[in-house]
Amino acid sequence: MTLKRFWILTACVCLVFFAGISAVLNSEKTLVRGYNADLDEILKGDRSGKSLTIYTADNIKIYEKIYQQTSELPKEVPDDLFYMAEFAGENLFTCDKPDSKASRAILDFYNISETGLNNCIVLFTAEKAIARKGDKVSRLKLWSTAARLVEKYGVRKIILAYMEHSYMQNDIWGVEAAAYSYFGSSVRFLTIAKKAWLISVLTLGQMPDDDTPAFYKRKDMLAYRLYLKGLITYTQYSDAAEQPVYKLHKVVNTMPDYTALVLQELKRKGVKTDRQLVVHTNINLSTLRAAQHAISSKLKKYPDGINIAMAVVNYETGGVEALAANNKWKYHTMQMRRQIGSTFKPIVYLTAIKEGASPNELIVDKKYRYNLGNYVYAPANFEDYYMGKIPMRLGLVHSLNNATIHLAKLAGLRKVSRMAVDLGMDARIKPYLAMPLGIFPITPLNLAKVYAAFGTYGIKKEIGFINRVEDSKGERVYLPKEMPRRVSPERETYQVVYMMKDVVRRGTARRSGLIPGTAAKTGTTDEYRDAWTVALFPPYAVVCWVGFDSHRSMGERGTGGGYAAPVIAEFQRLLTKKTEKIDFNVPKGIVFKRVDRYTGAVTGKGCGSKRTYAEAFLEERVPPVCGGRNIAFENVKENTGS
């Protein structure tokens, strides 16, 4: 081969080689220019605040736990704070900056702008954009993406976004959230020392206690950079040498037992606490304190070792406002089951009226004997006292056992037991003859829920601890609830409530101190083991139980009217202040007539009486004036439903 041909061949090879290199480089340049990581919303945070706060009905915070705290930066971020973050991005973080001649040559070749690429915060954000696309990070992709970021948003916005969304320890995200959490104020109002403290947490990724010397060396260095930049005076720099006192968020839980009940209700309703939630409960501290004070003031007058428990339900809101006891309130109001005695009786009278009886109709109170095959059931009245033939109202007002059992048998024992269940009584109510005497044990709270349906005149609502739940925007979170439903007729239920008002005026609670007009029913179990009173006064259904955990007798004074009713009377006095009379709304279709106290006959011209009272009637069933004596269920001998 001649020398000339050799050089020609060499030139051809070189030409092909460099053409190939050029093609590869141009192809790569095209790929780099064409690489397009999604930069939309890249500066937005992917976390939201997660916390649970619980308030009482009177707006007292009783629980707060922050799982994840976030907060937006203010519109005007202090220059000194921003400069420290910018300085940190350029000098304190480690990243793949294009800071060599070779790196800059690559940038020139690919026409990538160097603006902002000396700041690691910009590069960190670019890396996030690439990772979000699911690609591997290379230097060219990183730098080209960072350049596009700067072109789209500018360096300042990128740094501000980083400050707003970076982890600041202790489940806190963002400098502003950290300012509020650690110092209780926005970054706008912090001292230089506190601002430098925050940027130290941002850049070191640790709290002061993790490495105290290194932390405060970083803080002091940042303050010094502000002085060198001319953003603060020497005096300010000197003052910044202080070590700020910061606070760590602690879980607030001032009422742990109530909090546990609220959390259980949230869980039962399927509400997840994986976001920022505010729970407004029905618990009312004023109501609770009144109940606690009433219990403590009466307890010292009763035998040693006795227990008192109260359950207060607001039947208008469907909320449990207070559960209280002298000890173990949760047990005594929600878990302890005791026989409820004569507080069951209004259910009998409600069933009878629903089945067609009228409050003024006569029933016979005497000592009945029921042959049950293998034995004879012969209940006795309190102190073995019997009133004979009386208006039905008196059987309830004076809590007459025999009259009530006989009325239940006439109305239908199965119907009575069904009414008890429909009202919400949580027990296996069997249609026994002794059922009207409250032989089935339930809790005080359950009894209060039952009587809440009396307060609403027959509408059964879901009764709970939670009123509503709101998210971070103050919008209501869906809370599944049972739909209110009617379980007894409105006017007939009112008639029973109206009868119960006489229990306070002239019945078993007449000297208890309950406010006139209160609708009440007392109950006392065998051997004075349990004393009960249930009271209705809008908007409350209140139950009080008094007794020994050991079920021993309290003695002859341990009756519902003697022990339980005075506790509710004291509670009323504290809660209602100067209220002198309780009033109830009267449903449409109810009319009042004067009737003879002993015969129940409607009085008027030609048949007056010195002893009368006002009775509530259904407008379509008002008896004629001077109409004589009507017997309840007069034509019923044996009710097939019994």
XYZ file of C-alpha atoms in Angstrom:
642
model
C 0.000 0.000 0.000
C 1.334 3.402 -0.958
C 1.627 6.146 1.615
C -0.959 8.251 -0.185
C -3.534 5.492 -0.098
C -2.786 4.898 3.596
C -3.535 8.526 4.487
C -6.694 8.518 2.423
C -7.906 5.399 4.225
C -7.013 6.843 7.614
C -8.862 10.052 6.810
C -11.952 8.076 5.829
C -11.886 6.051 9.043
C -11.521 9.199 11.146
C -14.326 10.885 9.255
C -16.637 7.947 9.879
C -15.585 7.813 13.560
C -16.196 11.490 14.236
C -19.425 11.420 12.246
C -20.588 8.552 14.454
C -19.549 10.408 17.600
C -21.358 13.512 16.389
C -24.462 11.517 15.590
C -24.417 9.902 19.029
C -23.897 13.247 20.767
C -26.594 14.959 18.725
C -28.916 12.053 19.398
C -28.201 12.283 23.126
C -28.673 16.048 23.019
C -32.046 15.475 21.397
C -32.953 12.936 24.075
C -31.914 15.318 26.847
C -33.882 18.147 25.320
C -36.826 15.840 24.838
C -36.760 14.450 28.396
C -39.835 15.803 30.086
C -40.433 15.068 33.772
C -43.829 16.296 34.959
C -43.206 19.568 36.773
C -46.828 20.510 37.328
C -47.634 20.791 41.031
C -44.146 19.532 41.905
C -43.849 22.379 44.405
C -47.012 21.306 46.204
C -46.703 19.137 49.280
C -47.960 15.571 49.265
C -48.812 15.607 52.955
C -51.666 17.104 54.886
C -52.092 17.664 58.570
C -53.178 14.675 60.601
C -54.563 15.379 64.033
C -57.493 14.588 66.265
C -58.990 17.216 68.539
C -61.987 16.636 70.792
C -64.137 19.393 72.293
C -66.970 19.287 74.790
C -70.374 20.757 73.974
C -69.313 23.920 75.813
C -66.217 24.186 73.591
C -63.571 22.998 76.062
C -60.680 21.064 74.516
C -60.332 17.720 76.291
C -58.114 15.867 73.809
C -55.600 16.687 71.121
C -53.110 14.464 69.388
C -51.119 15.622 66.380
C -49.977 12.796 64.121
C -48.658 15.020 61.347
C -48.576 18.817 61.406
C -48.390 21.019 58.306
C -48.892 24.714 57.627
C -48.434 27.067 54.698
C -45.760 29.736 54.812
C -47.035 33.289 55.163
C -47.260 35.345 51.980
C -44.433 37.568 53.180
C -41.515 35.410 54.282
C -38.838 37.332 56.237
C -35.748 38.071 54.121
C -33.356 36.829 56.802
C -35.148 33.479 57.019
C -35.149 33.037 53.236
C -31.477 33.991 52.954
C -30.486 31.333 55.523
C -32.381 28.671 53.560
C -30.848 29.852 50.284
C -27.380 29.868 51.836
C -27.940 26.357 53.144
C -28.927 25.148 49.678
C -25.754 26.578 48.175
C -23.268 25.683 50.905
C -24.525 23.218 53.510
C -26.173 20.417 51.580
C -24.363 17.797 49.512
C -25.612 17.159 45.987
C -24.412 16.614 42.396
C -23.754 20.210 41.396
C -22.150 21.064 38.021
C -19.214 22.811 39.741
C -16.267 21.634 37.614
C -15.010 22.796 34.193
C -16.017 19.474 32.673
C -19.513 19.792 34.132
C -19.881 23.313 32.801
C -18.677 22.154 29.368
C -21.428 19.544 29.351
C -23.970 22.212 30.260
C -22.721 24.382 27.403
C -22.857 21.516 24.948
C -26.438 20.647 25.873
C -27.508 24.281 26.129
C -28.543 23.860 29.780
C -28.695 27.061 31.796
C -26.569 27.124 34.954
C -28.990 29.407 36.832
C -29.976 27.832 40.150
C -27.973 24.671 39.583
C -25.540 25.685 42.326
C -28.342 25.241 44.884
C -28.959 21.742 46.188
C -32.561 22.590 47.040
C -33.228 23.099 43.317
C -31.507 19.807 42.506
C -33.394 17.970 45.263
C -36.665 19.183 43.751
C -35.574 18.070 40.275
C -34.649 14.665 41.646
C -38.128 14.426 43.168
C -39.693 15.184 39.758
C -37.641 12.444 38.076
C -38.416 9.938 40.813
C -42.106 10.746 40.533
C -41.910 9.707 36.867
C -40.302 6.441 37.917
C -37.013 7.022 36.035
C -33.452 6.535 37.185
C -31.601 9.729 37.987
C -28.638 10.639 35.780
C -26.602 13.852 35.873
C -27.908 15.049 32.516
C -31.529 14.350 33.453
C -31.006 16.009 36.830
C -29.439 19.171 35.459
C -31.812 19.553 32.512
C -34.851 18.982 34.791
C -33.477 21.466 37.321
C -32.988 24.053 34.575
C -36.559 23.573 33.413
C -37.739 23.916 37.020
C -35.918 27.223 37.411
C -37.290 28.422 34.097
C -40.841 27.470 35.115
C -40.919 28.596 38.761
C -37.781 30.541 39.583
C -35.258 29.734 42.327
C -37.121 31.628 45.055
C -40.368 29.707 44.646
C -38.502 26.415 44.657
C -36.708 27.266 47.905
C -39.922 28.501 49.526
C -41.687 25.276 48.575
C -38.851 23.274 50.102
C -39.129 25.293 53.302
C -42.861 24.713 53.391
C -42.800 20.946 52.959
C -39.557 19.673 54.489
C -39.529 17.428 57.537
C -38.863 19.357 60.734
C -38.830 16.413 63.181
C -41.573 15.227 65.566
C -44.108 14.653 62.762
C -43.914 18.310 61.741
C -43.608 19.286 58.092
C -42.582 22.759 57.041
C -40.867 25.706 58.697
C -44.105 27.552 59.467
C -45.671 24.510 61.136
C -42.451 24.074 63.115
C -42.548 27.723 64.198
C -46.039 27.292 65.610
C -45.328 23.925 67.173
C -41.991 24.741 68.807
C -42.455 28.459 69.535
C -46.179 29.116 69.281
C -45.878 31.813 66.614
C -45.520 32.422 62.884
C -42.028 32.789 61.419
C -42.897 36.435 60.801
C -42.678 37.203 64.511
C -39.730 35.082 65.609
C -36.381 36.374 66.829
C -33.211 35.877 64.784
C -32.123 33.154 67.199
C -35.356 31.194 66.686
C -35.232 31.573 62.907
C -31.636 30.315 62.835
C -32.739 27.494 65.145
C -35.426 26.439 62.645
C -33.038 26.475 59.664
C -30.586 24.422 61.743
C -33.286 21.768 62.201
C -33.988 21.969 58.454
C -30.355 21.556 57.398
C -29.132 19.096 60.038
C -32.264 16.951 60.179
C -32.090 16.701 63.949
C -33.124 18.364 67.192
C -30.674 20.149 69.536
C -30.581 17.271 72.018
C -29.316 14.863 69.343
C -25.960 16.684 69.098
C -26.072 19.931 71.053
C -22.580 21.324 70.162
C -23.023 20.689 66.419
C -26.541 22.082 66.444
C -25.729 25.391 68.107
C -22.551 25.758 66.064
C -24.756 25.585 62.957
C -27.250 28.054 64.440
C -24.550 30.568 65.319
C -22.938 30.207 61.906
C -26.245 30.984 60.165
C -26.728 34.087 62.308
C -23.175 35.165 61.475
C -23.897 34.811 57.763
C -26.838 37.177 58.201
C -24.482 39.688 59.813
C -21.934 39.330 56.998
C -24.740 39.796 54.447
C -25.755 43.009 56.198
C -29.253 41.746 57.015
C -28.788 42.225 60.765
C -26.673 44.465 62.976
C -23.876 43.294 65.206
C -26.106 43.821 68.226
C -28.744 41.579 66.682
C -26.069 39.017 65.911
C -24.918 39.107 69.526
C -28.480 38.674 70.771
C -28.925 35.695 68.457
C -26.394 33.747 70.514
C -29.188 32.747 72.930
C -30.431 29.181 72.986
C -34.180 29.427 72.391
C -36.504 27.532 74.692
C -38.741 25.358 72.572
C -41.640 23.126 73.444
C -42.558 19.706 72.154
C -46.200 18.945 71.504
C -47.702 16.714 74.142
C -50.932 14.807 73.832
C -53.724 16.674 75.610
C -56.056 14.276 77.396
C -57.774 15.868 80.360
C -60.664 13.382 80.466
C -59.177 10.033 79.370
C -62.221 7.889 80.180
C -64.556 10.107 78.175
C -61.956 10.322 75.391
C -61.853 6.523 75.209
C -65.641 6.428 74.780
C -65.498 9.009 71.990
C -62.708 7.113 70.205
C -64.684 3.881 70.503
C -67.726 5.569 68.975
C -65.612 6.930 66.102
C -64.248 3.453 65.436
C -67.686 1.866 65.667
C -68.990 4.334 63.073
C -66.053 3.685 60.737
C -64.523 7.177 60.949
C -60.773 6.942 60.282
C -58.424 9.341 62.029
C -55.942 9.478 59.122
C -56.523 13.171 58.507
C -57.155 16.342 60.438
C -60.368 15.902 62.400
C -62.173 17.943 65.013
C -64.773 16.093 67.063
C -67.493 18.061 68.813
C -69.009 15.920 71.533
C -72.257 16.097 73.474
C -70.380 15.993 76.772
C -71.075 19.197 78.690
C -68.675 20.128 81.481
C -71.211 22.413 83.163
C -73.733 19.573 83.242
C -71.089 17.130 84.430
C -69.924 19.415 87.254
C -73.510 19.950 88.384
C -74.035 16.175 88.516
C -70.776 15.602 90.392
C -71.580 18.334 92.910
C -75.101 16.992 93.465
C -73.698 13.527 94.147
C -70.999 14.717 96.544
C -73.364 17.005 98.467
C -75.913 14.233 99.078
C -73.471 11.360 99.575
C -72.322 12.587 102.980
C -75.903 12.331 104.264
C -76.264 8.665 103.302
C -74.841 5.516 104.939
C -71.107 4.880 104.527
C -70.120 2.805 101.522
C -73.179 3.709 99.479
C -72.764 4.612 95.809
C -74.594 7.167 93.683
C -74.599 7.238 89.886
C -76.230 9.627 87.430
C -76.797 9.563 83.678
C -77.896 12.743 81.899
C -79.183 12.565 78.324
C -80.234 15.543 76.223
C -83.120 14.042 74.276
C -83.373 17.018 71.917
C -79.787 16.663 70.625
C -79.568 12.914 71.171
C -76.453 13.379 73.272
C -75.049 11.988 76.489
C -74.154 15.178 78.377
C -72.903 13.671 81.618
C -72.162 10.401 83.347
C -71.162 10.754 86.987
C -70.692 8.717 90.138
C -68.897 9.052 93.450
C -66.448 6.389 92.222
C -65.960 4.192 89.157
C -68.400 6.299 87.144
C -67.926 4.308 83.960
C -68.784 1.062 85.722
C -71.712 2.467 87.692
C -73.365 4.222 84.744
C -72.547 2.042 81.713
C -71.669 -1.447 82.898
C -73.430 -2.139 86.189
C -76.838 -3.777 85.675
C -79.387 -3.541 88.474
C -83.106 -4.185 88.708
C -84.911 -0.922 88.018
C -87.981 -1.430 90.194
C -91.010 0.741 89.559
C -89.260 2.970 87.019
C -90.549 0.348 84.572
C -94.203 1.168 85.329
C -94.686 4.134 82.940
C -94.102 1.645 80.106
C -97.111 -0.335 81.329
C -99.311 2.762 81.377
C -98.063 3.871 77.962
C -98.971 0.463 76.532
C -102.405 0.564 78.153
C -103.179 4.037 76.789
C -101.882 3.040 73.358
C -104.258 0.055 73.489
C -107.246 2.317 74.121
C -107.366 3.040 77.843
C -107.744 6.591 79.139
C -105.852 8.078 82.118
C -109.090 8.805 83.985
C -110.509 5.304 83.623
C -110.731 3.187 86.733
C -108.575 0.268 87.728
C -108.808 -1.822 90.853
C -105.938 -1.885 93.292
C -106.204 -4.871 95.585
C -104.122 -7.872 96.520
C -104.360 -10.138 93.492
C -103.421 -13.794 93.435
C -102.344 -15.464 90.186
C -102.415 -19.241 89.947
C -99.432 -20.178 87.780
C -99.891 -23.944 88.106
C -97.129 -25.055 90.405
C -97.314 -21.956 92.583
C -99.401 -18.880 93.310
C -97.936 -15.445 92.573
C -99.275 -12.874 95.053
C -97.410 -9.541 94.808
C -97.746 -6.975 97.576
C -97.945 -3.204 97.486
C -95.458 -1.005 99.337
C -96.259 -1.235 103.064
C -99.161 -3.511 102.067
C -101.338 -0.491 101.262
C -104.186 -0.824 98.707
C -106.378 1.944 97.313
C -109.295 0.029 95.796
C -111.034 1.366 92.703
C -109.115 4.408 91.485
C -108.419 6.397 88.320
C -105.609 4.797 86.385
C -103.390 7.861 86.950
C -103.176 7.129 90.690
C -101.769 3.675 90.058
C -98.753 5.317 88.438
C -98.492 8.322 90.755
C -98.486 6.176 93.911
C -96.581 3.308 92.280
C -99.158 0.660 93.131
C -97.780 -2.788 92.303
C -101.027 -4.764 92.128
C -102.941 -2.182 90.136
C -100.084 -1.925 87.630
C -99.611 -5.688 87.217
C -103.339 -6.156 86.674
C -103.362 -3.309 84.120
C -100.403 -4.886 82.304
C -102.275 -8.180 82.139
C -105.341 -6.445 80.695
C -103.296 -4.495 78.135
C -101.262 -7.589 77.247
C -97.993 -8.596 78.864
C -96.405 -9.324 75.498
C -97.388 -5.888 74.243
C -95.832 -4.307 77.324
C -92.591 -6.221 76.845
C -92.541 -5.254 73.155
C -93.034 -1.599 74.076
C -90.066 -1.786 76.477
C -87.849 -3.211 73.745
C -89.057 -0.674 71.192
C -88.229 2.165 73.576
C -84.675 0.822 73.722
C -84.496 -1.254 76.891
C -81.379 -3.428 76.579
C -82.531 -6.590 78.324
C -84.340 -9.806 77.529
C -87.758 -8.607 78.602
C -89.990 -11.617 79.238
C -93.770 -11.200 79.528
C -93.857 -12.323 83.155
C -96.363 -11.026 85.677
C -93.476 -9.562 87.693
C -92.201 -7.639 84.647
C -93.983 -4.356 85.602
C -91.998 -4.346 88.849
C -88.725 -3.888 86.943
C -87.157 -7.276 87.578
C -84.910 -7.135 84.500
C -81.546 -5.462 85.232
C -80.192 -2.691 82.993
C -77.675 0.148 83.325
C -78.500 3.724 84.392
C -77.437 5.012 80.970
C -79.736 2.563 79.218
C -82.648 3.649 81.398
C -81.913 7.298 80.558
C -81.968 6.412 76.849
C -85.360 4.713 77.292
C -86.820 7.799 78.935
C -85.310 10.030 76.277
C -87.983 8.494 74.013
C -90.613 9.673 76.498
C -89.118 13.167 76.328
C -89.469 13.215 72.526
C -93.055 11.944 72.854
C -92.322 8.598 71.273
C -89.461 9.211 68.854
C -86.466 6.970 69.472
C -83.162 8.613 68.543
C -79.652 7.273 68.546
C -78.077 8.497 71.775
C -74.303 8.944 71.756
C -71.275 10.951 72.783
C -70.499 12.582 69.405
C -72.429 15.538 68.040
C -70.507 16.128 64.801
C -67.090 15.681 63.186
C -65.369 18.299 61.007
C -62.348 18.130 58.706
C -59.529 20.665 58.327
C -61.785 22.940 56.247
C -64.524 22.967 58.842
C -66.766 20.813 56.659
C -68.809 18.065 58.261
C -67.558 14.504 57.967
C -70.271 11.932 57.282
C -71.216 10.236 60.514
C -73.541 7.249 60.094
C -76.470 7.440 62.481
C -79.643 5.516 63.051
C -82.608 7.385 61.652
C -85.032 8.588 64.330
C -88.160 6.462 64.335
C -91.464 6.611 66.090
C -91.934 3.819 68.609
C -95.014 5.124 70.424
C -97.791 7.553 69.464
C -97.088 11.206 70.244
C -100.231 12.207 72.121
C -100.498 8.991 74.143
C -96.853 9.327 75.204
C -97.521 12.897 76.298
C -100.456 11.663 78.390
C -98.093 9.406 80.353
C -95.533 12.204 80.776
C -98.344 14.417 82.047
C -99.309 11.703 84.547
C -95.680 11.475 85.708
C -95.740 15.157 86.673
C -98.081 14.200 89.516
C -95.400 11.911 90.981
C -93.585 15.077 92.065
C -96.699 16.990 93.086
C -98.418 14.337 95.207
C -96.779 10.980 94.580
C -93.684 9.067 95.646
C -91.330 12.038 94.978
C -93.502 14.732 96.556
C -91.010 15.830 99.238
C -87.826 15.307 97.245
C -87.238 18.918 96.190
C -87.732 18.301 92.463
C -88.904 21.425 90.657
C -92.705 21.505 90.240
C -93.714 20.388 86.777
C -90.938 17.814 86.519
C -92.152 14.477 85.187
C -90.663 11.731 87.328
C -90.914 8.125 88.441
C -89.262 6.543 91.438
C -88.308 2.924 91.908
C -87.223 0.800 94.857
C -86.251 -2.868 94.649
C -86.829 -5.584 97.255
C -85.196 -5.097 100.642
C -84.250 -1.520 99.661
C -81.274 -2.737 97.650
C -81.682 -0.203 94.825
C -83.185 3.275 94.838
C -83.977 4.839 91.472
C -85.481 8.024 90.118
C -85.914 9.044 86.526
C -86.802 12.682 85.843
C -87.827 14.499 82.663
C -87.411 18.257 82.373
C -86.747 19.673 78.899
C -84.390 18.896 77.321
C -83.129 16.295 79.782
C -83.828 12.725 80.775
C -81.951 12.163 84.040
C -81.543 8.893 85.901
C -80.129 8.499 89.398
C -79.327 5.192 91.089
C -78.328 4.773 94.736
C -77.190 1.522 96.323
C -74.412 -0.725 97.575
C -72.283 -2.703 95.145
C -72.748 -5.673 97.465
C -76.554 -5.521 97.013
C -77.138 -5.159 100.754
C -80.103 -3.245 102.089
C -79.962 0.522 102.594
C -82.690 0.408 105.216
C -86.234 1.742 105.069
C -85.100 5.224 104.085
C -83.421 3.841 100.959
C -86.282 4.464 98.547
C -86.270 6.124 95.159
C -88.097 9.137 96.559
C -85.967 9.280 99.691
C -82.437 8.804 98.286
C -82.360 9.120 94.486
C -84.856 11.929 93.814
C -83.121 14.474 96.129
C -79.885 14.018 94.160
C -81.656 14.963 90.932
C -83.348 17.854 92.760
C -79.927 19.238 93.737
C -78.717 18.725 90.170
C -81.744 20.632 88.876
C -81.061 23.494 91.271
C -77.481 23.825 90.031
C -78.295 23.422 86.358
C -81.484 25.449 85.975
C -80.539 28.193 88.471
C -83.721 30.100 89.335
C -86.249 28.002 87.415
C -89.393 27.679 89.528
C -91.596 25.585 87.250
C -91.004 23.083 84.478
C -93.148 23.273 81.357
C -93.610 20.774 78.529
C -94.874 21.469 75.025
C -98.391 20.168 74.501
C -98.965 18.270 71.226
C -101.816 19.254 68.949
C -104.955 17.242 69.595
C -104.623 17.235 73.395
C -107.304 18.894 75.485
C -107.537 19.290 79.259
C -110.622 18.680 81.375
C -111.235 18.749 85.115
C -112.026 15.309 86.498
C -113.042 14.010 89.893
C -110.017 12.850 91.857
C -111.725 9.654 93.032
C -114.079 8.654 90.228
C -112.217 10.036 87.192
C -115.479 11.447 85.822
C -115.330 14.712 83.877
C -116.866 17.412 86.038
C -119.005 20.293 84.980
C -122.310 21.977 85.575
C -124.522 19.652 87.569
C -121.711 17.321 88.703
C -119.157 19.445 90.422
C -116.574 18.146 92.873
C -114.380 19.719 95.485
C -111.434 17.404 94.697
C -110.540 17.630 91.012
C -107.467 17.700 88.833
C -106.783 18.502 85.182
C -106.474 15.470 82.938
C -105.088 15.320 79.384
C -107.361 13.703 76.796
C -107.191 12.978 73.105
C -109.545 15.518 71.578
C -111.581 12.808 69.843
C -111.913 10.780 73.054
C -113.014 13.314 75.645
C -115.600 11.645 77.905
C -118.948 13.392 78.274
C -119.427 15.736 81.215
C -120.942 13.899 84.167
C -120.509 10.726 82.154
C -120.059 8.449 85.118
C -117.357 5.957 86.001
C -115.538 4.172 83.162
C -113.543 1.009 83.850
C -110.286 0.472 81.971
C -110.553 -2.484 79.572
C -114.017 -3.161 81.003
C -114.857 -5.722 78.355
C -111.512 -7.502 78.497
C -111.324 -10.572 80.694
C -108.225 -12.304 79.399
C -106.062 -10.507 76.852
C -104.772 -13.002 74.315
C -101.553 -11.052 74.171
C -100.776 -11.739 77.821
